[in-house]
Coordinates of C-alpha atoms in Angstrom, one line a residue:
M1 CA -26.4 58.9 -101.8
Q2 CA -24.1 61.6 -103.1
T3 CA -24.4 65.1 -101.6
V4 CA -24.2 68.0 -104.0
S5 CA -23.5 71.6 -103.0
A6 CA -26.1 74.3 -103.6
D7 CA -23.7 76.0 -105.9
T8 CA -23.2 72.9 -108.0
A9 CA -27.0 72.4 -108.2
R10 CA -27.4 76.0 -109.4
R11 CA -24.7 75.5 -112.1
T12 CA -26.3 72.2 -113.1
A13 CA -29.7 73.8 -113.5
L14 CA -28.3 76.7 -115.5
A15 CA -26.4 74.4 -117.9
A16 CA -29.5 72.2 -118.4
Q17 CA -31.4 75.3 -119.4
G18 CA -28.8 76.3 -121.9
F19 CA -27.2 79.2 -120.0
A20 CA -23.8 77.6 -119.9
D21 CA -23.6 77.7 -123.8
P22 CA -22.4 80.9 -125.5
R23 CA -24.9 82.7 -127.7
P24 CA -24.5 82.2 -131.4
S25 CA -21.8 84.5 -132.9
G26 CA -23.8 85.0 -136.1
R27 CA -27.5 85.1 -137.0
P28 CA -29.4 82.3 -135.1
T29 CA -30.7 79.6 -137.4
R30 CA -33.3 76.8 -137.2
K31 CA -30.5 74.6 -135.8
H32 CA -29.9 77.0 -133.0
L33 CA -33.6 77.0 -132.3
Q34 CA -33.7 73.2 -132.2
K35 CA -30.8 73.1 -129.8
A36 CA -32.4 75.6 -127.5
L37 CA -35.7 73.7 -127.6
S38 CA -33.9 70.5 -126.8
R39 CA -32.9 72.2 -123.5
V40 CA -36.2 73.8 -122.4
Q41 CA -38.5 71.2 -124.0
L42 CA -41.4 73.6 -124.3
L43 CA -42.4 77.3 -124.6
Q44 CA -45.2 78.6 -122.5
L45 CA -47.8 80.7 -124.3
D46 CA -49.4 83.7 -122.6
S47 CA -51.7 86.5 -123.9
V48 CA -49.9 89.4 -122.1
N49 CA -48.0 91.4 -124.7
V50 CA -46.9 94.4 -122.6
A51 CA -43.2 93.8 -123.5
V52 CA -42.9 90.7 -125.7
R53 CA -45.0 87.6 -126.1
A54 CA -43.9 85.0 -123.5
H55 CA -43.0 82.2 -126.1
Y56 CA -40.5 84.4 -127.9
M57 CA -38.6 85.7 -124.8
P58 CA -36.9 82.5 -123.5
L59 CA -35.2 82.0 -126.9
F60 CA -34.0 85.6 -126.9
A61 CA -32.6 85.0 -123.4
R62 CA -30.6 82.0 -124.7
L63 CA -29.8 83.0 -128.3
G64 CA -29.8 86.8 -128.3
S65 CA -31.3 88.7 -131.2
Y66 CA -33.1 86.3 -133.5
D67 CA -35.8 86.4 -136.2
Q68 CA -39.1 85.6 -134.5
D69 CA -40.3 84.1 -137.8
L70 CA -38.1 81.1 -136.8
V71 CA -40.6 80.3 -134.0
D72 CA -43.7 81.2 -136.0
E73 CA -42.6 78.9 -138.8
A74 CA -41.7 76.1 -136.4
A75 CA -45.0 76.3 -134.6
W76 CA -47.6 77.3 -137.2
S77 CA -46.5 76.3 -140.7
H78 CA -45.4 73.1 -142.4
S79 CA -43.7 72.2 -145.7
A80 CA -41.8 69.1 -146.9
R81 CA -38.5 71.0 -146.7
R82 CA -39.2 72.5 -143.3
P83 CA -41.6 70.3 -141.3
R84 CA -43.5 71.7 -138.3
L85 CA -41.4 71.3 -135.2
L86 CA -43.9 72.5 -132.5
V87 CA -47.5 72.0 -131.7
E88 CA -49.8 73.5 -129.1
Y89 CA -51.2 71.7 -126.1
W90 CA -51.7 72.0 -122.3
A91 CA -48.2 71.1 -121.0
H92 CA -46.9 73.4 -118.2
E93 CA -49.8 75.7 -119.1
A94 CA -50.8 76.4 -122.7
S95 CA -47.5 75.7 -124.4
L96 CA -45.7 74.9 -127.6
I97 CA -44.2 71.4 -127.4
P98 CA -42.2 69.3 -129.9
A99 CA -44.6 67.7 -132.3
E100 CA -43.3 64.3 -131.5
D101 CA -44.2 64.8 -127.8
W102 CA -48.0 65.3 -128.5
P103 CA -48.8 61.7 -127.8
L104 CA -47.2 61.9 -124.4
F105 CA -50.2 64.1 -123.3
R106 CA -52.8 61.4 -124.1
W107 CA -53.1 60.9 -120.4
R108 CA -54.3 64.5 -120.1
M109 CA -56.6 64.2 -123.1
R110 CA -58.2 61.2 -121.5
G111 CA -58.6 63.0 -118.2
Y112 CA -59.9 66.1 -119.9
E113 CA -62.6 64.0 -121.5
Q114 CA -63.7 62.6 -118.1
R115 CA -63.6 65.9 -116.2
Y116 CA -65.1 68.3 -118.7
A117 CA -67.7 66.2 -120.5
H118 CA -70.4 67.5 -118.1
H119 CA -69.7 71.1 -119.4
L120 CA -70.8 69.8 -122.8
A121 CA -74.0 68.1 -121.7
P122 CA -76.2 71.2 -121.7
I123 CA -74.8 72.2 -125.0
R124 CA -75.5 68.8 -126.5
E125 CA -79.1 69.0 -125.1
K126 CA -79.6 72.5 -126.5
S127 CA -77.8 72.0 -129.8
P128 CA -77.8 68.4 -130.8
G129 CA -75.2 67.7 -133.5
L130 CA -73.1 70.9 -132.7
V131 CA -70.0 68.9 -131.9
E132 CA -70.2 67.0 -135.1
D133 CA -71.0 70.2 -137.1
V134 CA -67.9 71.9 -135.6
L135 CA -65.7 69.0 -136.6
A136 CA -67.2 68.8 -140.1
T137 CA -66.7 72.6 -140.6
V138 CA -63.1 72.4 -139.4
R139 CA -62.5 69.5 -141.8
E140 CA -64.0 71.5 -144.6
Q141 CA -62.6 75.0 -143.9
G142 CA -59.8 74.7 -141.4
P143 CA -57.6 76.1 -140.1
I144 CA -60.4 78.4 -138.8
A145 CA -61.0 80.7 -135.8
A146 CA -63.9 80.2 -133.4
G147 CA -65.6 83.4 -134.6
A148 CA -65.5 82.3 -138.2
L149 CA -66.8 78.9 -137.2
E150 CA -69.6 80.6 -135.4
A151 CA -70.5 82.5 -138.5
A152 CA -70.2 79.4 -140.7
L153 CA -72.6 77.6 -138.5
G154 CA -75.1 80.4 -138.6
G155 CA -74.6 82.0 -135.2
A156 CA -73.5 85.4 -134.1
V157 CA -69.9 86.1 -133.5
P158 CA -69.5 86.4 -129.7
K159 CA -68.6 89.8 -128.4
V160 CA -68.1 89.1 -124.7
K161 CA -64.6 88.5 -123.4
G162 CA -63.9 86.5 -120.3
G163 CA -63.5 83.0 -118.9
W164 CA -65.2 79.7 -119.6
W165 CA -68.6 80.9 -118.5
N166 CA -68.5 83.8 -121.0
R167 CA -67.7 81.7 -124.1
S168 CA -70.1 80.9 -126.8
D169 CA -71.3 77.3 -127.3
V170 CA -69.0 77.0 -130.4
K171 CA -66.0 78.2 -128.4
H172 CA -66.9 75.8 -125.6
V173 CA -67.0 72.9 -128.1
C174 CA -63.7 74.0 -129.8
E175 CA -61.9 74.1 -126.5
Y176 CA -63.3 70.8 -125.4
L177 CA -62.2 69.2 -128.7
F178 CA -58.8 70.8 -128.3
G179 CA -58.5 69.4 -124.8
V180 CA -59.4 65.8 -125.8
G181 CA -57.1 65.9 -128.9
E182 CA -59.7 66.0 -131.6
L183 CA -58.7 69.5 -132.7
T184 CA -55.4 71.3 -132.5
T185 CA -54.0 74.7 -133.5
G186 CA -53.4 74.8 -137.3
T187 CA -52.0 78.4 -137.1
R188 CA -52.3 81.6 -135.2
R189 CA -53.1 85.0 -136.7
S190 CA -52.8 88.1 -134.4
F191 CA -52.3 85.5 -131.7
Q192 CA -55.8 84.1 -132.3
R193 CA -56.0 80.3 -132.5
H194 CA -57.2 78.8 -135.7
Y195 CA -58.3 75.2 -135.2
D196 CA -57.5 72.3 -137.5
L197 CA -57.6 68.5 -137.4
P198 CA -54.6 66.8 -135.8
E199 CA -54.0 64.6 -138.9
R200 CA -53.4 67.8 -140.9
V201 CA -50.9 69.2 -138.4
L202 CA -49.0 66.3 -136.7
P203 CA -46.7 63.7 -138.2
A204 CA -48.3 60.3 -138.8
E205 CA -45.9 58.6 -136.3
A206 CA -47.1 60.9 -133.5
L207 CA -50.8 60.2 -134.2
A208 CA -50.1 56.5 -134.3
Q209 CA -48.7 56.4 -130.7
T210 CA -51.1 55.6 -127.8
P211 CA -48.9 55.3 -124.7
D212 CA -50.7 54.5 -121.5
D213 CA -50.8 56.9 -118.6
E214 CA -47.8 55.4 -116.8
E215 CA -45.6 55.5 -119.9
C216 CA -46.6 59.1 -120.5
A217 CA -45.7 60.1 -117.0
R218 CA -42.3 58.3 -117.1
R219 CA -41.3 59.9 -120.4
L220 CA -42.5 63.4 -119.4
T221 CA -40.6 63.1 -116.1
L222 CA -37.4 62.2 -117.9
R223 CA -37.9 65.3 -120.2
A224 CA -38.5 67.4 -117.1
A225 CA -35.3 66.0 -115.5
L226 CA -33.4 66.8 -118.7
A227 CA -34.7 70.4 -118.6
H228 CA -33.9 70.8 -114.9
G229 CA -30.6 68.9 -114.7
I230 CA -31.3 68.5 -111.0
G231 CA -34.5 69.0 -109.1
T232 CA -36.9 67.7 -106.5
E233 CA -39.8 65.4 -107.3
K234 CA -42.1 68.5 -107.0
D235 CA -39.9 70.4 -109.5
L236 CA -40.1 67.6 -112.0
R237 CA -43.8 67.2 -111.5
D238 CA -44.5 70.9 -112.0
Y239 CA -42.8 71.1 -115.4
Y240 CA -45.6 69.3 -117.1
R241 CA -48.2 69.6 -114.3
L242 CA -48.4 65.9 -113.6
Q243 CA -50.5 64.6 -110.8
P244 CA -48.6 63.9 -107.5
A245 CA -49.3 60.2 -107.4
Q246 CA -48.3 59.6 -111.1
S247 CA -45.2 61.8 -110.7
K248 CA -44.0 60.0 -107.5
Q249 CA -44.5 56.6 -109.1
A250 CA -42.6 57.7 -112.3
V251 CA -39.7 59.1 -110.3
A252 CA -39.4 55.9 -108.2
E253 CA -39.4 53.7 -111.3
L254 CA -36.9 55.8 -113.1
V255 CA -34.5 55.8 -110.1
E256 CA -34.9 52.0 -109.8
E257 CA -34.0 51.6 -113.5
G258 CA -31.0 54.0 -113.2
L259 CA -32.5 56.6 -115.5
L260 CA -32.5 59.1 -112.6
E261 CA -30.0 59.5 -109.8
A262 CA -31.2 60.3 -106.3
V263 CA -28.9 62.9 -104.7
A264 CA -29.0 65.2 -101.7
V265 CA -28.5 69.0 -102.2
E266 CA -27.1 71.0 -99.3
G267 CA -29.9 73.3 -97.9
W268 CA -32.7 71.5 -99.8
R269 CA -35.3 69.9 -97.5
A270 CA -36.6 67.4 -100.1
P271 CA -34.5 64.7 -101.9
A272 CA -33.3 65.7 -105.4
Y273 CA -32.9 63.8 -108.6
R274 CA -30.3 64.3 -111.3
H275 CA -30.5 63.4 -115.0
P276 CA -27.6 61.2 -116.1
A277 CA -26.8 63.7 -118.9
A278 CA -26.6 66.7 -116.5
R279 CA -23.4 68.5 -116.2
A280 CA -22.1 71.1 -113.7
P281 CA -19.7 73.6 -115.5
R282 CA -17.1 75.2 -113.3
E283 CA -18.6 78.6 -114.0
V284 CA -21.5 80.1 -115.9
R285 CA -20.8 83.4 -117.6
G286 CA -23.1 85.7 -119.6
R287 CA -26.3 87.6 -119.1
A288 CA -30.0 87.3 -119.9
L289 CA -33.3 88.9 -119.2
L290 CA -35.9 86.4 -118.1
C291 CA -39.6 86.9 -118.7
P292 CA -42.0 85.8 -115.9
F293 CA -42.7 82.6 -117.9
D294 CA -39.2 81.5 -118.5
P295 CA -38.8 77.9 -117.4
L296 CA -35.7 78.6 -115.3
I297 CA -37.8 80.6 -112.9
W298 CA -41.5 79.8 -113.3
E299 CA -41.5 77.5 -110.3
R300 CA -41.0 80.2 -107.7
D301 CA -39.9 78.0 -104.8
R302 CA -37.2 76.5 -107.0
A303 CA -36.0 80.0 -107.9
L304 CA -35.7 80.7 -104.2
R305 CA -33.8 77.5 -103.6
L306 CA -31.4 77.9 -106.5
F307 CA -30.8 81.7 -106.4
G308 CA -32.1 83.0 -103.1
F309 CA -34.4 85.0 -105.3
H310 CA -37.9 85.7 -104.1
Y311 CA -40.0 86.3 -107.2
R312 CA -43.8 86.8 -107.6
I313 CA -45.6 88.0 -110.7
E314 CA -47.7 91.0 -109.8
I315 CA -50.0 91.3 -112.9
Y316 CA -53.1 90.6 -110.7
V317 CA -52.0 92.7 -107.8
P318 CA -53.6 96.2 -107.7
E319 CA -51.1 98.8 -108.8
P320 CA -50.8 100.6 -105.5
K321 CA -49.8 97.3 -103.8
R322 CA -47.2 96.2 -106.3
V323 CA -43.7 95.9 -105.0
H324 CA -41.7 95.8 -108.3
G325 CA -44.2 96.3 -111.1
Y326 CA -46.6 94.8 -113.6
Y327 CA -44.4 92.7 -115.8
V328 CA -41.0 92.2 -114.2
F329 CA -38.0 90.6 -115.8
P330 CA -35.3 89.1 -113.5
F331 CA -31.7 89.8 -114.8
L332 CA -29.3 86.9 -114.9
L333 CA -25.6 87.8 -114.8
D334 CA -22.8 85.2 -114.6
G335 CA -25.1 82.6 -113.1
E336 CA -26.8 84.8 -110.4
L337 CA -30.0 86.7 -110.4
V338 CA -28.8 90.2 -109.6
A339 CA -31.6 92.6 -110.5
R340 CA -35.1 92.9 -111.8
V341 CA -36.8 95.4 -114.2
D342 CA -40.4 96.2 -114.9
L343 CA -40.5 96.5 -118.7
K344 CA -43.0 97.8 -121.3
A345 CA -42.6 98.1 -125.0
D346 CA -44.1 101.4 -126.1
R347 CA -44.3 100.5 -129.8
A348 CA -46.1 103.7 -130.8
A349 CA -43.2 105.8 -129.3
G350 CA -40.5 103.3 -130.4
T351 CA -39.4 103.1 -126.8
L352 CA -38.5 100.3 -124.3
R353 CA -39.7 101.7 -121.0
V354 CA -38.0 100.6 -117.8
Q355 CA -40.7 101.5 -115.4
G356 CA -38.8 100.2 -112.3
S357 CA -35.3 98.8 -111.8
F358 CA -34.1 97.1 -108.6
A359 CA -30.8 95.6 -107.6
E360 CA -30.6 92.5 -105.4
E361 CA -28.9 92.8 -102.0
G362 CA -25.1 92.7 -102.3
A363 CA -25.0 93.3 -106.1
D364 CA -22.3 95.5 -107.6
T365 CA -24.7 98.1 -108.9
T366 CA -22.2 99.8 -111.2
R367 CA -21.4 96.6 -113.0
V368 CA -25.0 95.3 -112.9
A369 CA -26.2 98.6 -114.4
G370 CA -23.7 98.5 -117.2
E371 CA -24.4 94.9 -118.1
L372 CA -28.2 95.4 -117.9
A373 CA -28.0 98.5 -120.1
E374 CA -26.3 96.5 -122.8
E375 CA -28.9 93.7 -122.6
L376 CA -31.7 96.3 -122.7
R377 CA -30.2 97.8 -125.8
L378 CA -30.0 94.4 -127.4
M379 CA -33.7 93.7 -126.5
A380 CA -34.8 97.1 -127.8
D381 CA -33.0 96.6 -131.1
W382 CA -34.5 93.1 -131.4
Q383 CA -38.0 94.6 -130.8
G384 CA -37.4 97.4 -133.3
L385 CA -37.4 100.1 -130.6
D386 CA -35.2 103.1 -131.1
R387 CA -34.7 104.2 -127.5
I388 CA -34.7 103.2 -123.8
W389 CA -36.4 105.3 -121.1
V390 CA -35.6 104.6 -117.5
G391 CA -38.1 105.8 -114.9
E392 CA -37.4 106.9 -111.3
R393 CA -38.7 103.9 -109.4
G394 CA -36.2 101.5 -107.8
D395 CA -32.8 101.6 -106.2
L396 CA -31.0 100.8 -109.5
A397 CA -32.7 103.5 -111.5
A398 CA -30.1 106.2 -111.2
S399 CA -27.2 103.9 -112.1
L400 CA -29.1 102.4 -114.9
R401 CA -30.1 105.7 -116.4
N402 CA -26.5 106.8 -116.4
A403 CA -25.4 103.5 -118.1
V404 CA -28.1 103.7 -120.8

């Protein structure tokens, strides 16, 4: 078994995620979007909008300033000239995935039906025919939001926000049907999901595929390996949140067939697996701000192994107990994570607020502050914000304020 240095593993991971490629010199196009998507494989969705929606930011990190309509059009519209590229489903979490990958989640759809059917039992007892009525109304009126469905079916639009237990019966049914693959997202408006039938959203060839659970796991594991370049079995498993048993079986089969290479990485306790297409450039240059849901860092143990970077999202931590801030972006510079900034887009004031800025131990704070200031200017311009404000919190604040 070949032994790989930790530095080689880090450069391999960065290249797999697209950070060894230069950003486009001109305005990014649909082809640039497709290339970036071929690296990351999926974009995680999240409702937090304190700085920028999570599914837009990984592409900014890799492409620089681009038109967000590229993503919106790829995910939520379709035409013969520009067919839909992405569709929503539960992948890592709620995610945008390539439309052709939708059948690879049939294992999850089958499992969802088995695990969550009991949630539907009291609704079916209370409202016989509601599931069929929801499907019929979506077929007639879709794409349609849950509130509009509720009104169309003669109920009151729900006012209560919260988790599963606070949803209306119609919303329960919609989410169940989405989970089992009988509904999907036709479009989003103001980030609200509008449901539609899969046959009106997905290509016929995707709908026709019915791979078994083992084949789904194998193909998703290969995609995870392509996105990682190199990673442990747990790293690969986490990318699409596979079950441990199915992931371990898939990895073993792929190694036996020569589609994954087993390697040892210096300093890693667990065995690692490398995709045959993975490359390790001699150096990685450039900079990027990474949102908390960027696939390079979303597996926090992996970020620690690759970069020596201890990162935890603190959204759910009470403010007095937060160490770095509410929505913190690690800063990647020349292949290393050298700083982190707590960002907020104050759209009313036209200001990108840096509420905290922190350098990693050993970082050249003067250079880091200068490079970070440039990247913050690019992000502010991309978001249509006129100015950058740097607060007092953090050991990088004074240097960054001077650089901005």
